[in-house]
Amino acid sequence: MSAAGAAFDTEAVQRIRAAIAGARSVAVLTGAGMSAESGIPTFRDALTGLWAKFDPQDLASIEGFRADPQRVWDWYAERRQGVCRAEPNAGHRALARWAREHPGRMCVVTQNVDDLHQRAGQPDVVRLHGDILWLQWLDECIERPACDATATAVPGRPPRCKRCGNLARPAVVWFGEMLPPAALERAEQVAASCDVMLVVGTSGAVWPAAGLAGRARRAGSTVVIVNPHDSDIDGEARFVLRGTAAQALPLLLA
Ligand code: BV8
């Protein structure tokens, strides 16, 4: 890896750039590595990985929350602060700029619960796993089903509904929970119809998101993986660029 970043295979980069230039539609599947250069810790990286210290099933699950609401709430509150401090990186900006210059030809399908794609100005983002900056009620609130937890919850650790005591929880998809059907359906449609899929910053360990790369490959898409390390879905890729999002994406999308 050169001082200026990864030394990518020039021929591969040229072939990927040509595939993107000729693509009617480009899908981008992103994971935590997309936000790593913005300072947001990933889940599995040994040193900074969030899961290095915690068991995700204890914290990112309904059982974990019900067992210890304050502990899970505090973990998300700390992560939310990190998201608010973070800025989109050169990878986010390269994607957003390309999407703006090629209207209707790019869709980002993200596993991330931060808002960095959106803050970079990405026009079309499918959120598979929700939004850490929003809240929802833990239990169906029969009194006021439509009330917006983010707006009405009484501050606390975690906040509660002042009328019925219902707990507010992060509006993210926890392990064991179904993904939002509309988001998953759109993601599968995008994967099945794209000409190129860029898979950026994901270990490919969490399903059903991880299955989208294989879906794209089977539909004849050119799958490109951008990741400094091996992932569980490298086998789905026609090209694997061993580098980071902020190094590779500006090169591929310039
Ligand atoms: C569901 C929100 C029905 C919360 C998250 C099939 C097979 C096996 C298991 C299952 C299966 N189907 C369902 C399951 C169970 C489970 C699952 O997948 N378990 C895994 C652990 C085996 N899935 C579910 O429960 C899903 N629900 O399917 O419902 C069901 C239920 C039960 C059983 C059957 C069916 C719900 C999953 C959603 C969970 N919520 N997030 C929160 O954020 O707190 S998941 C969370 O973890 C992320 O959103 C993301 O999806 C995942 C972490 O993965 P990555 O994003 O890839 O991050 P990671 O750290 O792992 O990797 C980072 C990568 O970046 C690395 O490769 C690194 O090398 C690279 N990198 C680092 N720096 C950079 C970089 N790359 C580029 N540039 C850099 N600078």
CSV table of C-alpha atoms and ligand atoms in Angstrom, one decimal, residues 30-38 40-45 48-51 56-57 59-61 75-76 79 89 110-114 128-132 169-179 184 199-210 226-234 241-249, ligand 1:
chain,number,residue,atom,x,y,z
A,30,THR,CA,-22.4,-0.5,2.2
A,31,GLY,CA,-21.4,-1.7,5.6
A,32,ALA,CA,-19.7,-0.2,8.7
A,33,GLY,CA,-16.3,0.0,6.8
A,34,MET,CA,-17.9,2.8,4.7
A,35,SER,CA,-18.0,5.0,7.8
A,36,ALA,CA,-14.7,3.9,9.3
A,37,GLU,CA,-12.8,6.8,7.8
A,38,SER,CA,-15.3,9.1,9.3
A,40,ILE,CA,-17.2,5.6,13.4
A,41,PRO,CA,-16.0,2.3,14.8
A,42,THR,CA,-17.0,-0.9,12.8
A,43,PHE,CA,-18.4,-4.0,14.5
A,44,ARG,CA,-15.7,-6.5,13.9
A,45,ASP,CA,-12.4,-4.7,13.6
A,48,THR,CA,-11.9,-0.6,17.5
A,49,GLY,CA,-14.7,-3.1,16.9
A,50,LEU,CA,-17.8,-2.4,18.9
A,51,TRP,CA,-18.3,-6.1,19.3
A,56,PRO,CA,-24.0,-8.0,19.9
A,57,GLN,CA,-26.7,-10.4,20.9
A,59,LEU,CA,-26.9,-5.2,23.1
A,60,ALA,CA,-28.4,-5.3,19.6
A,61,SER,CA,-31.4,-7.4,20.4
A,75,TRP,CA,-24.5,2.1,24.3
A,76,TYR,CA,-26.7,3.6,21.6
A,79,ARG,CA,-22.8,5.6,19.3
A,89,ASN,CA,-15.7,11.0,4.1
A,110,THR,CA,-26.9,0.5,3.4
A,111,GLN,CA,-26.6,-1.7,6.5
A,112,ASN,CA,-25.4,1.4,8.4
A,113,VAL,CA,-27.6,3.2,10.8
A,114,ASP,CA,-25.7,6.5,10.6
A,128,LEU,CA,-31.9,-1.9,5.7
A,129,HIS,CA,-31.3,-1.7,9.4
A,130,GLY,CA,-32.9,1.6,10.4
A,131,ASP,CA,-31.7,4.9,11.8
A,132,ILE,CA,-29.8,5.3,15.1
A,169,ARG,CA,-35.9,2.3,21.8
A,170,PRO,CA,-33.5,3.1,19.0
A,171,ALA,CA,-35.3,2.8,15.6
A,172,VAL,CA,-32.8,0.2,14.4
A,173,VAL,CA,-33.4,-3.4,13.3
A,174,TRP,CA,-32.1,-5.7,16.1
A,175,PHE,CA,-30.9,-9.3,15.7
A,176,GLY,CA,-33.9,-11.6,15.4
A,177,GLU,CA,-36.1,-8.7,14.1
A,178,MET,CA,-37.4,-8.6,10.5
A,179,LEU,CA,-36.0,-6.0,8.2
A,184,LEU,CA,-35.7,-5.3,1.8
A,199,VAL,CA,-19.9,-3.7,-2.2
A,200,VAL,CA,-18.1,-1.4,0.2
A,201,GLY,CA,-17.0,-2.0,3.8
A,202,THR,CA,-18.9,-5.0,4.8
A,203,SER,CA,-17.7,-8.3,6.3
A,204,GLY,CA,-20.8,-10.0,4.7
A,205,ALA,CA,-21.6,-11.7,8.0
A,206,VAL,CA,-25.1,-10.4,8.6
A,207,TRP,CA,-28.1,-11.7,6.7
A,208,PRO,CA,-30.2,-11.2,4.7
A,209,ALA,CA,-28.1,-8.1,3.7
A,210,ALA,CA,-25.1,-10.3,2.9
A,226,VAL,CA,-13.9,-2.7,-1.8
A,227,ASN,CA,-12.4,-3.8,1.5
A,228,PRO,CA,-8.9,-3.8,2.9
A,229,HIS,CA,-9.5,-7.3,4.3
A,230,ASP,CA,-11.2,-10.6,3.3
A,231,SER,CA,-14.9,-10.8,3.6
A,232,ASP,CA,-17.4,-13.7,3.8
A,233,ILE,CA,-18.7,-12.7,0.3
A,234,ASP,CA,-15.5,-12.2,-1.6
A,241,LEU,CA,-10.0,-4.1,-4.5
A,242,ARG,CA,-8.0,-4.4,-1.3
A,243,GLY,CA,-8.3,-0.8,-0.1
A,244,THR,CA,-10.5,1.6,1.8
A,245,ALA,CA,-13.7,3.3,0.8
A,246,ALA,CA,-12.2,6.8,0.8
A,247,GLN,CA,-9.2,5.6,-1.3
A,248,ALA,CA,-11.1,3.5,-3.9
A,249,LEU,CA,-14.4,5.2,-4.5
B,1,BV8,C1,-33.6,-11.4,10.2
B,1,BV8,C2,-28.6,-2.4,13.4
B,1,BV8,C3,-35.5,-12.9,10.3
B,1,BV8,C4,-28.3,-2.4,14.9
B,1,BV8,C5,-27.7,-4.6,12.6
B,1,BV8,C6,-29.0,-16.6,7.7
B,1,BV8,C7,-27.8,-17.2,8.1
B,1,BV8,C8,-27.3,-17.0,9.3
B,1,BV8,C9,-27.9,-16.1,10.2
B,1,BV8,C10,-29.1,-15.5,9.9
B,1,BV8,C11,-29.6,-15.7,8.6
B,1,BV8,N1,-30.8,-15.0,8.5
B,1,BV8,C12,-30.9,-14.3,9.7
B,1,BV8,C13,-29.9,-14.6,10.5
B,1,BV8,C14,-29.8,-14.1,11.9
B,1,BV8,C15,-29.1,-12.7,11.9
B,1,BV8,C16,-27.7,-12.8,11.4
B,1,BV8,O1,-27.4,-12.5,10.2
B,1,BV8,N2,-26.8,-13.3,12.3
B,1,BV8,C17,-25.4,-13.3,11.9
B,1,BV8,C18,-24.6,-12.6,13.0
B,1,BV8,C19,-25.0,-14.7,11.7
B,1,BV8,N3,-29.9,-11.8,11.1
B,1,BV8,C20,-30.9,-11.2,11.7
B,1,BV8,O2,-31.3,-11.4,12.8
B,1,BV8,C21,-31.6,-10.2,10.8
B,1,BV8,N4,-33.0,-10.4,10.9
B,1,BV8,O3,-33.1,-12.0,9.3
B,1,BV8,O4,-34.9,-11.6,10.6
B,1,BV8,C22,-34.7,-13.9,11.0
B,1,BV8,C23,-34.4,-13.8,12.4
B,1,BV8,C24,-33.7,-14.8,13.0
B,1,BV8,C25,-33.3,-16.0,12.4
B,1,BV8,C26,-33.7,-16.1,11.0
B,1,BV8,C27,-34.4,-15.1,10.3
B,1,BV8,C28,-31.4,-8.8,11.3
B,1,BV8,C29,-30.0,-8.4,11.2
B,1,BV8,C30,-29.8,-6.9,11.4
B,1,BV8,C31,-29.1,-6.6,12.7
B,1,BV8,N5,-28.8,-5.2,12.9
B,1,BV8,N6,-27.5,-3.3,12.8
B,1,BV8,C32,-27.1,-1.7,15.3
B,1,BV8,O5,-26.4,-1.2,14.4
B,1,BV8,O6,-26.8,-1.7,16.5
B,1,BV8,S1,-26.4,-5.5,12.0
B,1,BV8,C33,-25.0,-4.6,12.1
B,1,BV8,O7,-24.0,-5.6,12.0
B,1,BV8,C34,-24.7,-3.7,10.9
B,1,BV8,O8,-25.9,-3.1,10.5
B,1,BV8,C35,-24.2,-4.6,9.9
B,1,BV8,O9,-25.2,-5.2,9.1
B,1,BV8,C36,-23.5,-5.7,10.7
B,1,BV8,C37,-22.0,-5.5,10.7
B,1,BV8,O10,-21.6,-5.9,9.5
B,1,BV8,P1,-20.7,-4.8,8.7
B,1,BV8,O11,-21.4,-3.6,8.4
B,1,BV8,O12,-20.1,-5.6,7.6
B,1,BV8,O13,-19.5,-4.4,9.7
B,1,BV8,P2,-18.3,-5.3,10.2
B,1,BV8,O14,-17.7,-4.6,11.3
B,1,BV8,O15,-18.7,-6.7,10.4
B,1,BV8,O16,-17.3,-5.3,9.0
B,1,BV8,C38,-16.7,-4.1,8.6
B,1,BV8,C39,-16.0,-4.4,7.3
B,1,BV8,O17,-15.4,-3.1,6.8
B,1,BV8,C40,-14.8,-5.3,7.5
B,1,BV8,O18,-14.9,-6.3,6.5
B,1,BV8,C41,-13.6,-4.4,7.3
B,1,BV8,O19,-12.5,-5.1,6.7
B,1,BV8,C42,-14.1,-3.4,6.4
B,1,BV8,N7,-13.4,-2.1,6.6
B,1,BV8,C43,-12.9,-1.5,7.7
B,1,BV8,N8,-12.4,-0.3,7.4
B,1,BV8,C44,-12.8,0.0,6.1
B,1,BV8,C45,-13.4,-1.2,5.6
B,1,BV8,N9,-13.9,-1.2,4.3
B,1,BV8,C46,-13.7,-0.1,3.5
B,1,BV8,N10,-13.1,1.0,3.9
B,1,BV8,C47,-12.6,1.1,5.2
B,1,BV8,N11,-12.0,2.2,5.6
